[in-house]
Each structure stands twice: as structure tokens, then as C-alpha cells.
Short mmCIF file of N, CA and C in Angstrom, two decimals:
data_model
loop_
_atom_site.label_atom_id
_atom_site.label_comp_id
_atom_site.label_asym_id
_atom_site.label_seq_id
_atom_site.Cartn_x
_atom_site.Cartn_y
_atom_site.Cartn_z
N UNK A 29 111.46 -18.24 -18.12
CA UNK A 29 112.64 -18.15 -18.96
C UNK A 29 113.76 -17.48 -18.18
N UNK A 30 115.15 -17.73 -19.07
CA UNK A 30 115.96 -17.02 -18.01
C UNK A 30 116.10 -15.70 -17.74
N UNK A 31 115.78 -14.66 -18.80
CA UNK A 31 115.29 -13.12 -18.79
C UNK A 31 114.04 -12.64 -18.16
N UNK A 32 113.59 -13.49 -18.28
CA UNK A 32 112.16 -12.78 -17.16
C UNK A 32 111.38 -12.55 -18.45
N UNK A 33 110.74 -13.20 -19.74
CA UNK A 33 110.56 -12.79 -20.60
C UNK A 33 108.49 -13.00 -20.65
N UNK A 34 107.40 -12.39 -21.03
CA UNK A 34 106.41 -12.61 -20.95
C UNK A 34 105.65 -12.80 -19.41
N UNK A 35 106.00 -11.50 -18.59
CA UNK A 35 105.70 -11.26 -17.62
C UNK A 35 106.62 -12.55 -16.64
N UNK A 36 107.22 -13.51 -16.63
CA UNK A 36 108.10 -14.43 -15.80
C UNK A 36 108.94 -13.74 -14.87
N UNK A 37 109.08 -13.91 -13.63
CA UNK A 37 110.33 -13.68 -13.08
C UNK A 37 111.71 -13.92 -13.75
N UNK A 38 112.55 -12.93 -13.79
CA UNK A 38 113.52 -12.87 -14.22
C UNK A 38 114.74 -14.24 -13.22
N UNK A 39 115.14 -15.39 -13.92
CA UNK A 39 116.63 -15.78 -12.69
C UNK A 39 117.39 -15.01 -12.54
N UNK A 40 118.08 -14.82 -11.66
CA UNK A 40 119.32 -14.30 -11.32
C UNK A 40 120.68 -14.82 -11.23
N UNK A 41 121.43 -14.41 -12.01
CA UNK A 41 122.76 -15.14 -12.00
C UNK A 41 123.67 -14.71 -10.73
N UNK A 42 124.06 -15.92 -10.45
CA UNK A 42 125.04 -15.93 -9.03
C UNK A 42 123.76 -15.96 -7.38
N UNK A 43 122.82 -15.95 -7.90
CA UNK A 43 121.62 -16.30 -7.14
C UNK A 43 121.03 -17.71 -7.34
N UNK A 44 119.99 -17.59 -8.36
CA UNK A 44 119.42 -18.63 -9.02
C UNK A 44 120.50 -19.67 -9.95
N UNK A 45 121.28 -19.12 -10.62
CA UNK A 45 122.17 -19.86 -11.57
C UNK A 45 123.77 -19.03 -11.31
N UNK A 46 124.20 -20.76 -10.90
CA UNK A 46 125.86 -19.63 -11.19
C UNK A 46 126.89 -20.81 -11.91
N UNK A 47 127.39 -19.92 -12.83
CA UNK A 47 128.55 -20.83 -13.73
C UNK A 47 130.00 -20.54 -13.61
N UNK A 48 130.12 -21.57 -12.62
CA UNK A 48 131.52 -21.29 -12.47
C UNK A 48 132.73 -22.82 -12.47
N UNK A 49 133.48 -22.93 -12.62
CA UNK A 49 134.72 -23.70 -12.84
C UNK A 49 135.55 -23.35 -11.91
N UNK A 50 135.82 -24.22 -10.57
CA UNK A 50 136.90 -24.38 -10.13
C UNK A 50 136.83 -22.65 -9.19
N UNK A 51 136.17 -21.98 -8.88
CA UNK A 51 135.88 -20.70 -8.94
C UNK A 51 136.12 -19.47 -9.69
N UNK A 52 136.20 -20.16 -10.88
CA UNK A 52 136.14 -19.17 -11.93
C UNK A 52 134.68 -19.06 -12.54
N UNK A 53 134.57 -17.56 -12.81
CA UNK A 53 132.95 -17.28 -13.27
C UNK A 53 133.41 -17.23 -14.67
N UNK A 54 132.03 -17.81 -15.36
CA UNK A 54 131.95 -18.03 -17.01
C UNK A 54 132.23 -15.90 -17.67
N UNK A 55 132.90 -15.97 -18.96
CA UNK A 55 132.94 -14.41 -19.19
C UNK A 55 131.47 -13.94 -19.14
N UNK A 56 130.30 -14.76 -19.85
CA UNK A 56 129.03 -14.66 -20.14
C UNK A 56 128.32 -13.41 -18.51
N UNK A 57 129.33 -14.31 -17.65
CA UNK A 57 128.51 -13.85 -15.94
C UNK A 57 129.14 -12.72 -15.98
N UNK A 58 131.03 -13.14 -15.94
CA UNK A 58 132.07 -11.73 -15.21
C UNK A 58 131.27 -10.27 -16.16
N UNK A 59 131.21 -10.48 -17.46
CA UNK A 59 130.90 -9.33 -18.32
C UNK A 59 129.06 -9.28 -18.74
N UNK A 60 128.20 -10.29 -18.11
CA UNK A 60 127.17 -9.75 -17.65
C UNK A 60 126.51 -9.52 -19.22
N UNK A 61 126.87 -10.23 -20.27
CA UNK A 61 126.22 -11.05 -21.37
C UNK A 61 124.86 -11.49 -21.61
N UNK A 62 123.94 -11.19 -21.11
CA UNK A 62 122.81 -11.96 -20.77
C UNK A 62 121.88 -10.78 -20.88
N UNK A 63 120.56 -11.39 -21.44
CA UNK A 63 119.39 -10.80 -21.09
C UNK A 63 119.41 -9.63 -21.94
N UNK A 64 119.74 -7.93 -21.83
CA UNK A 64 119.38 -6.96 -22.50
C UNK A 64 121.24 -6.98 -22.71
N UNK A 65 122.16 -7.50 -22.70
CA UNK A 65 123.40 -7.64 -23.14
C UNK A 65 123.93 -8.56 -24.30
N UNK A 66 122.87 -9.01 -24.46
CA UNK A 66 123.24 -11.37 -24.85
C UNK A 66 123.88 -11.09 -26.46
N UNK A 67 123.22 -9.31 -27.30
CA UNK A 67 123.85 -8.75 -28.25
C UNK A 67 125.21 -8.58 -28.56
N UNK A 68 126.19 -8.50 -27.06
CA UNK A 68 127.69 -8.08 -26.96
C UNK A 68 128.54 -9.88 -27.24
N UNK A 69 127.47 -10.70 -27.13
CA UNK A 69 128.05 -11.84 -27.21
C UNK A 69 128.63 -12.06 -28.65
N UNK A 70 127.15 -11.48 -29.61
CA UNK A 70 126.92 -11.77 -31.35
C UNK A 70 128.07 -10.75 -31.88
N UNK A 71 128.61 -9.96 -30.83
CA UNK A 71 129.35 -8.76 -31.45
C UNK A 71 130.79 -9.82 -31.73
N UNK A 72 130.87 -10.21 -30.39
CA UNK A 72 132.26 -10.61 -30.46
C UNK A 72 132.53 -11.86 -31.62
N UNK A 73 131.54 -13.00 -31.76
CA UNK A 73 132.01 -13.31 -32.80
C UNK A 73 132.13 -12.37 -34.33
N UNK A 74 131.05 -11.80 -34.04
CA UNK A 74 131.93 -10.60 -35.83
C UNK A 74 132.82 -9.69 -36.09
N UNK A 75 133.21 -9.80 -34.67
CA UNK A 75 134.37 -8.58 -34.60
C UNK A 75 135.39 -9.24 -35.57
N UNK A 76 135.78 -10.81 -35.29
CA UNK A 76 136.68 -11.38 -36.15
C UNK A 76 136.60 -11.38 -37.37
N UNK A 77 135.60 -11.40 -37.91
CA UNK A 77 135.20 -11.50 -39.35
C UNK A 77 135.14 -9.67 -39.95
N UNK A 78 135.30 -8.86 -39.03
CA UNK A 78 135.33 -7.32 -39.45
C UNK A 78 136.99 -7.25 -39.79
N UNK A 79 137.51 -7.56 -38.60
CA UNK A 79 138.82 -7.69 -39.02
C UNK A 79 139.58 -8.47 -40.30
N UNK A 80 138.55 -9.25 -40.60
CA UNK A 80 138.54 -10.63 -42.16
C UNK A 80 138.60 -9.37 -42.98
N UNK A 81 137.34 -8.66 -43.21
CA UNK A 81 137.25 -8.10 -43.60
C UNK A 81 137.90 -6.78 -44.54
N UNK A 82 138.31 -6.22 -43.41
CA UNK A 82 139.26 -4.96 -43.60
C UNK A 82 140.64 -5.90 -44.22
N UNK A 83 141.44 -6.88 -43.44
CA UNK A 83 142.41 -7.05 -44.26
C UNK A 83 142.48 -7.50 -45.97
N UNK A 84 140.93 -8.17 -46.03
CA UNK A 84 140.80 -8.57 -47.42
C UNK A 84 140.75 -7.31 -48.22
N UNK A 85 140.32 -5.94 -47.79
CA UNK A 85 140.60 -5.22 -48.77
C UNK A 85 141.98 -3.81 -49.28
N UNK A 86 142.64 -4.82 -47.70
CA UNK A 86 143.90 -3.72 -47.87
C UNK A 86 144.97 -4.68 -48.09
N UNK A 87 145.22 -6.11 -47.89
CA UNK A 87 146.07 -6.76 -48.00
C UNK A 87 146.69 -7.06 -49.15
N UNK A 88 146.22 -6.54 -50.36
CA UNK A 88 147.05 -6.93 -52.13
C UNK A 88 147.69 -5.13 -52.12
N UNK A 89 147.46 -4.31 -51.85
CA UNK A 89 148.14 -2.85 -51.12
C UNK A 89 149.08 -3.34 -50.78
N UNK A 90 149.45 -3.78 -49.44
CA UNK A 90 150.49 -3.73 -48.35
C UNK A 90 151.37 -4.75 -49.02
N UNK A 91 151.00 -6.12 -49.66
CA UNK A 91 151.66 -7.51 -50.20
C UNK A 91 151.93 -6.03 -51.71
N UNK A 92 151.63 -5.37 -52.87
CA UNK A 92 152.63 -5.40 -53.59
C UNK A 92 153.42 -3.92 -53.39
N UNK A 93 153.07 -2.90 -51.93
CA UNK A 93 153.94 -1.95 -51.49
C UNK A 93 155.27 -2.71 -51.05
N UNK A 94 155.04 -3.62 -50.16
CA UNK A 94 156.43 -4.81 -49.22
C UNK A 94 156.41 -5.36 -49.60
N UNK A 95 155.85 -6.17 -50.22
CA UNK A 95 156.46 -7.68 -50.80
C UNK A 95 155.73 -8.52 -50.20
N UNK A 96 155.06 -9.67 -50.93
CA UNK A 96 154.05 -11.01 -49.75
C UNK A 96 154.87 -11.41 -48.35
N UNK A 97 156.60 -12.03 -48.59
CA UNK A 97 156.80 -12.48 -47.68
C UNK A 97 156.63 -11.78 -45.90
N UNK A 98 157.17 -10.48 -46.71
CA UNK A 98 157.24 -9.39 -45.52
C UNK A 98 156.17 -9.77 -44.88
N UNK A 99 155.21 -8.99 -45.82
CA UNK A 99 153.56 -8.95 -44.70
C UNK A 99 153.20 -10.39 -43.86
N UNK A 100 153.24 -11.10 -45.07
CA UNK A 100 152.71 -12.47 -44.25
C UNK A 100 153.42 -13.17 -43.04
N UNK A 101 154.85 -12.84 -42.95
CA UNK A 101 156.01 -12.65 -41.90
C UNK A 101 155.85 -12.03 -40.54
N UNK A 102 155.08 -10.79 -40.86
CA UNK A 102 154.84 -9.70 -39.52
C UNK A 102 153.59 -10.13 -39.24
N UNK A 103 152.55 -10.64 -40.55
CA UNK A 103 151.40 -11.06 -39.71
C UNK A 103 151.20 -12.37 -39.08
N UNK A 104 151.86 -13.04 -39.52
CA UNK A 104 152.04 -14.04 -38.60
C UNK A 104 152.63 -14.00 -36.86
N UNK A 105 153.42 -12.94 -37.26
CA UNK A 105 154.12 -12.77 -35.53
C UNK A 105 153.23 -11.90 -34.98
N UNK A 106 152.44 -10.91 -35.84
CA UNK A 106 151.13 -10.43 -35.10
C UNK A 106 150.23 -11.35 -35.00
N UNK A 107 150.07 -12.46 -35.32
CA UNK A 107 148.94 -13.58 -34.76
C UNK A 107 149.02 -13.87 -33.61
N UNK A 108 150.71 -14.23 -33.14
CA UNK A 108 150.97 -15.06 -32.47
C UNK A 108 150.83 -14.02 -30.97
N UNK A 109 150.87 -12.80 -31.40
CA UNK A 109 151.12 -11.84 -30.19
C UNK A 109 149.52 -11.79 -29.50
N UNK A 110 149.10 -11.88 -30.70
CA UNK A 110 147.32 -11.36 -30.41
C UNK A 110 146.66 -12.67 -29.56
N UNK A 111 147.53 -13.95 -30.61
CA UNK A 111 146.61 -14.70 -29.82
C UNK A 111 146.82 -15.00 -28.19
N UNK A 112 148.14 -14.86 -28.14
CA UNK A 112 148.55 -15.10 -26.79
C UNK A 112 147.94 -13.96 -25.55
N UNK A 113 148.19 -12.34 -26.23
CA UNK A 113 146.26 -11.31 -25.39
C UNK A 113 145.72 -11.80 -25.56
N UNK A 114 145.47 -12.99 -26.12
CA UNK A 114 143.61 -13.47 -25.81
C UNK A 114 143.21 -14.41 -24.80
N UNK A 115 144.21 -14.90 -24.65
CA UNK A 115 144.32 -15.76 -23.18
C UNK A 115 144.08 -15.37 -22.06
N UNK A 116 144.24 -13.63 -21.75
CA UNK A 116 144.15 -13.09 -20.77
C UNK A 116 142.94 -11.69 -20.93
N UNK A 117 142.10 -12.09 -21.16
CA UNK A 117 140.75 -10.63 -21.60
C UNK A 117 140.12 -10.51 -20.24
N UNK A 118 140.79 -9.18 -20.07
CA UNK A 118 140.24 -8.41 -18.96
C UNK A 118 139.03 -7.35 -19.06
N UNK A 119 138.30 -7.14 -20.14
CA UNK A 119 137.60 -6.71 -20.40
C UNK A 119 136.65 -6.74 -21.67
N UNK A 120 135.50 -6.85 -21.76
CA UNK A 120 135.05 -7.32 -23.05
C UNK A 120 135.09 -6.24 -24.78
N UNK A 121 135.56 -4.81 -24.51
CA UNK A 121 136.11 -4.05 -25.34
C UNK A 121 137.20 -4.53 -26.07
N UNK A 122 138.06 -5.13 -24.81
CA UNK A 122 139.65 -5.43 -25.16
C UNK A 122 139.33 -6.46 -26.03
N UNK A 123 138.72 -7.18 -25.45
CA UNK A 123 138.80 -8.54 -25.82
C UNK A 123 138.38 -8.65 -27.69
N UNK A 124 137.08 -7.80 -27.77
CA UNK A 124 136.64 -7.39 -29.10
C UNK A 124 137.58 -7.23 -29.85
N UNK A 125 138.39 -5.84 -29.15
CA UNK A 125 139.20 -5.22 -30.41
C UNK A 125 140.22 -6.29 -30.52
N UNK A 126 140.70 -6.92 -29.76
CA UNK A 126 142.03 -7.79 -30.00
C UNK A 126 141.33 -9.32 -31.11
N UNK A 127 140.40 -9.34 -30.75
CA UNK A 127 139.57 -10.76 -31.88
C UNK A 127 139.83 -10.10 -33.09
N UNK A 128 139.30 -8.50 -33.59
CA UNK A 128 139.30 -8.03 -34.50
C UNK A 128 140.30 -8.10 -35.33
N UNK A 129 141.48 -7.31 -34.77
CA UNK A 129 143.13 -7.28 -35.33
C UNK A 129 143.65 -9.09 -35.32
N UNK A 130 142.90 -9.89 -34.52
CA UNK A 130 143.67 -11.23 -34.84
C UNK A 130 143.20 -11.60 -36.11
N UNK A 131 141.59 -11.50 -36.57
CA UNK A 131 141.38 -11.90 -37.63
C UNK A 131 142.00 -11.12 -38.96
N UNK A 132 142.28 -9.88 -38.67
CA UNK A 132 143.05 -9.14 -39.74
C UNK A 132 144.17 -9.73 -39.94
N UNK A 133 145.15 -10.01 -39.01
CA UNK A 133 146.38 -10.17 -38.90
C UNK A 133 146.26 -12.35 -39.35
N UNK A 134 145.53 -12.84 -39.37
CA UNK A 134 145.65 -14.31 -39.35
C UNK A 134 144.92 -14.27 -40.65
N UNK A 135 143.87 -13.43 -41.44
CA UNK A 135 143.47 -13.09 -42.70
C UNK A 135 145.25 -12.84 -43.78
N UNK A 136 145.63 -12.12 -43.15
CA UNK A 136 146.97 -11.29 -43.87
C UNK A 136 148.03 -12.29 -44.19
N UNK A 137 147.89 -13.42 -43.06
CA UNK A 137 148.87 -14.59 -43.01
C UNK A 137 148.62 -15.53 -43.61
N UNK A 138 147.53 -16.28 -43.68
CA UNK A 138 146.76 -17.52 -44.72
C UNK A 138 147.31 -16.81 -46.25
N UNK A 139 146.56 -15.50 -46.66
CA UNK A 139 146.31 -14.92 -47.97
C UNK A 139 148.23 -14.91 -48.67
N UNK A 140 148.27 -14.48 -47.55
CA UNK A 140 150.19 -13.90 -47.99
C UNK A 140 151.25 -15.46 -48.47
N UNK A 141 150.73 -16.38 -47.75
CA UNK A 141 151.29 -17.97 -47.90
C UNK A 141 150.61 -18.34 -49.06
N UNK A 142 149.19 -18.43 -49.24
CA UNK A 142 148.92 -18.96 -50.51
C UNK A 142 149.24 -18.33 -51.50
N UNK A 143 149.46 -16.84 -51.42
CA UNK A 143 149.42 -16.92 -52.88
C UNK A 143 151.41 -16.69 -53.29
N UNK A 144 151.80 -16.76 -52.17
CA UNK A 144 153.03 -17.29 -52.24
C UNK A 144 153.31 -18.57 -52.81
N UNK A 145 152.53 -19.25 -52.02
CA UNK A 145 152.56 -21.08 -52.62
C UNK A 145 152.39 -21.00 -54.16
N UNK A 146 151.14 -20.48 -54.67
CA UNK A 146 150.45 -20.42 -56.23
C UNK A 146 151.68 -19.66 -56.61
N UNK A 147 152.74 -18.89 -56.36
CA UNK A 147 153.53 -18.41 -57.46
C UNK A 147 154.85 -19.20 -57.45
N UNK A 148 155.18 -19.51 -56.60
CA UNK A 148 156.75 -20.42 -56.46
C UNK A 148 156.90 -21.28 -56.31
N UNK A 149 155.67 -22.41 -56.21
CA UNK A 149 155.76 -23.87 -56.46
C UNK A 149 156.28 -24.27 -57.94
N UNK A 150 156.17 -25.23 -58.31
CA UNK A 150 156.01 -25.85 -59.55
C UNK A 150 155.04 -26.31 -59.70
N UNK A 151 154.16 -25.93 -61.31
CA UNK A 151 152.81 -26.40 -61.54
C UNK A 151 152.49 -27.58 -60.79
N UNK A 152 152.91 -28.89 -60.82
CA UNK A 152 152.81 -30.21 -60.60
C UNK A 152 152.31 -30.37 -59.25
N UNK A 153 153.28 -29.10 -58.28
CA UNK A 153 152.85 -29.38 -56.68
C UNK A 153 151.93 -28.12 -56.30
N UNK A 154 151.51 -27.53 -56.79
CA UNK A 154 150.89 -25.74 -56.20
C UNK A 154 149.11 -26.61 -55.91
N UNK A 155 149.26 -27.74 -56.22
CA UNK A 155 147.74 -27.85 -55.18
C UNK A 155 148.04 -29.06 -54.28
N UNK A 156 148.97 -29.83 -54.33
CA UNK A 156 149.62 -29.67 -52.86
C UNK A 156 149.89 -29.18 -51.66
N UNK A 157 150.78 -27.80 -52.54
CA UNK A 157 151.36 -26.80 -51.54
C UNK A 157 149.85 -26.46 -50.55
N UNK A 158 148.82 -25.67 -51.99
CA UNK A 158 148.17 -25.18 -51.28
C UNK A 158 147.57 -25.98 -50.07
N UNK A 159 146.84 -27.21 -50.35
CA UNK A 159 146.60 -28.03 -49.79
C UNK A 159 147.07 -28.41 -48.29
N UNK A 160 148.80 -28.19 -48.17
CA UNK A 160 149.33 -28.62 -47.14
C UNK A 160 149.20 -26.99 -46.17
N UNK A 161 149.05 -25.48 -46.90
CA UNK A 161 148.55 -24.17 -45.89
C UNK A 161 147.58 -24.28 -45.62
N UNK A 162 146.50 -24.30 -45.99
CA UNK A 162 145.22 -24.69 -45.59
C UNK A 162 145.12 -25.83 -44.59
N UNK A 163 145.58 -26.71 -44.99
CA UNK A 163 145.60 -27.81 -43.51
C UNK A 163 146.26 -27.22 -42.18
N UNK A 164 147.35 -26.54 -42.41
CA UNK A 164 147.88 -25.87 -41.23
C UNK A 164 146.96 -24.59 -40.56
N UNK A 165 146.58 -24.52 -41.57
CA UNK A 165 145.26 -23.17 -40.89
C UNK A 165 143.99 -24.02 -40.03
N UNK A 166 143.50 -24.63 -40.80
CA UNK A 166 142.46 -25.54 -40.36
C UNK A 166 142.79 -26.99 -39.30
N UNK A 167 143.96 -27.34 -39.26
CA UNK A 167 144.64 -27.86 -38.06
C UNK A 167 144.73 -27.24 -36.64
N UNK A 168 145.41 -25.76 -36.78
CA UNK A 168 145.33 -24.74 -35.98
C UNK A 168 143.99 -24.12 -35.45
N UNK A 169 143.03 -24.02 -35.90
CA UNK A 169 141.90 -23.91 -35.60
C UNK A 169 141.10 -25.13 -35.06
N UNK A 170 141.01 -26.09 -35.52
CA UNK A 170 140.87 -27.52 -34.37
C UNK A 170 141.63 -27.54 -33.24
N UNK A 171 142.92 -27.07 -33.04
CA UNK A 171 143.37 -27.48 -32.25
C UNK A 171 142.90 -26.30 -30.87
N UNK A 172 142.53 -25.29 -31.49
CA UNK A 172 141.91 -24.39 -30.14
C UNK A 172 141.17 -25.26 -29.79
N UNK A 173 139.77 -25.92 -30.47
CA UNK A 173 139.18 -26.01 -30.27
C UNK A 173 139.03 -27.12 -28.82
N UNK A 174 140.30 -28.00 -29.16
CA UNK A 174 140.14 -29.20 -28.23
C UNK A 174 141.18 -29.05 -27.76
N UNK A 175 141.60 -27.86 -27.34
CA UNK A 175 142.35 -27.66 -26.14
C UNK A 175 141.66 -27.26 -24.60
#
């Protein structure tokens, strides 16, 4: 196995196995993910969902202290800041905490639009509206994907 697991020789990465692109090493290698680490991997996807988290229970606070548009306004330009640090993770801490605050901050922005949409549409179009934020969320998220 690749850990050396049930008495096996352990592979070695950049020895036995190396993943690299163009000479770029996979983060899995640079930050050494693997084996008694492979845990820091499971972190980073929940870091986003911690950050889900926390804004779901402070975000009806901040939306009726400022006002929906406000928040959902700044969190949107905090999306855009976060996501663009994420392009460049120089370290796998950073990288955590910045997933974290994106999902807070892109939590704050979906929530702040819909329920914007549900109050200032007209009955007739508010599942429309909603319809057409949600596609832009879920558009945006495909489109990482197949970039």
C-alpha cells in the first residue's frame, strides 16, 4: 500500500511516486498530505462548511443591525477577495483559514440575495427570482470546477 500499511514497505513520494504538472508538485506532495497527514486533507474540506456554519448563525444579527443589502454587498466583495487568495496558498494553515472565511463570506452572500429576492419581488416572480440566485451560485460553482 502506499503508507506502508500491515507490515508493507512504505512508497516514497518524489522517489517511488511523484505528482507533478509541468514541474509543479501536487499540494497533497508540497504540504506532505499523506499517510499520518491524509487527516489535514478532510480538514480542509470542512473548514468551508465551519465557516457555513458560523455565518448561518450570525448572519440575521449583522442583515437586521445593517441592513441585507449592506452585508450581502461587502460579502460578496469579501468573496471575491478571498477567492482570488486562494489562487495563491502558500501554506496549508493559510489556505484553511482563507476556505473558512470564503465559506462565511459566500454563505452571507447567497442568504443576503435570497431573502432579498423573497421580500421585493412580486408574489408572481419571487420563485423565479429565487430560482435565477441560486443558478448563479450553482453556475459559479461549476464553473470552478471546469476551469
Amino acid at each position: 500500500s502506499f503508507c506502508g500499511v500491515n507490515g508493507e514497505k512504505a512508497l516514497e513520494p518524489g522517489r517511488d511516486i511523484v505528482w507533478e504538472l509541468d514541474g509543479r508538485k501536487t499540494y497533497a506532495i508540497t504540504w506532505d498530505l499523506l499517510c499520518e497527514r491524509e487527516y489535514l486533507g478532510t480538514l480542509l474540506s470542512s473548514s468551508y462548511f465551519v465557516g457555513s456554519l458560523v455565518a448561518l448563525l450570525t448572519c440575521s444579527t449583522l442583515y437586521d443591525k445593517f441592513g441585507r443589502l449592506r452585508v450581502a454587498q461587502i460579502a460578496q466583495l469579501g468573496t471575491m477577495v478571498l477567492t482570488a487568495m486562494l489562487a495563491v496558498p502558500y501554506d496549508i494553515w493559510y489556505f484553511m483559514a482563507i476556505r473558512c472565511l470564503s465559506g462565511g463570506f459566500l454563505f452571507a452572500t447567497i442568504t443576503g440575495y435570497h431573502v432579498l429576492t423573497v421580500e421585493f419581488l412580486p408574489t408572481k416572480w419571487k420563485g423565479a427570482g429565487m430560482t435565477l440566485v441560486m443558478s448563479q451560485w450553482v453556475g459559479g460553482n461549476l464553473s470552478l470546477v471546469l476551469i
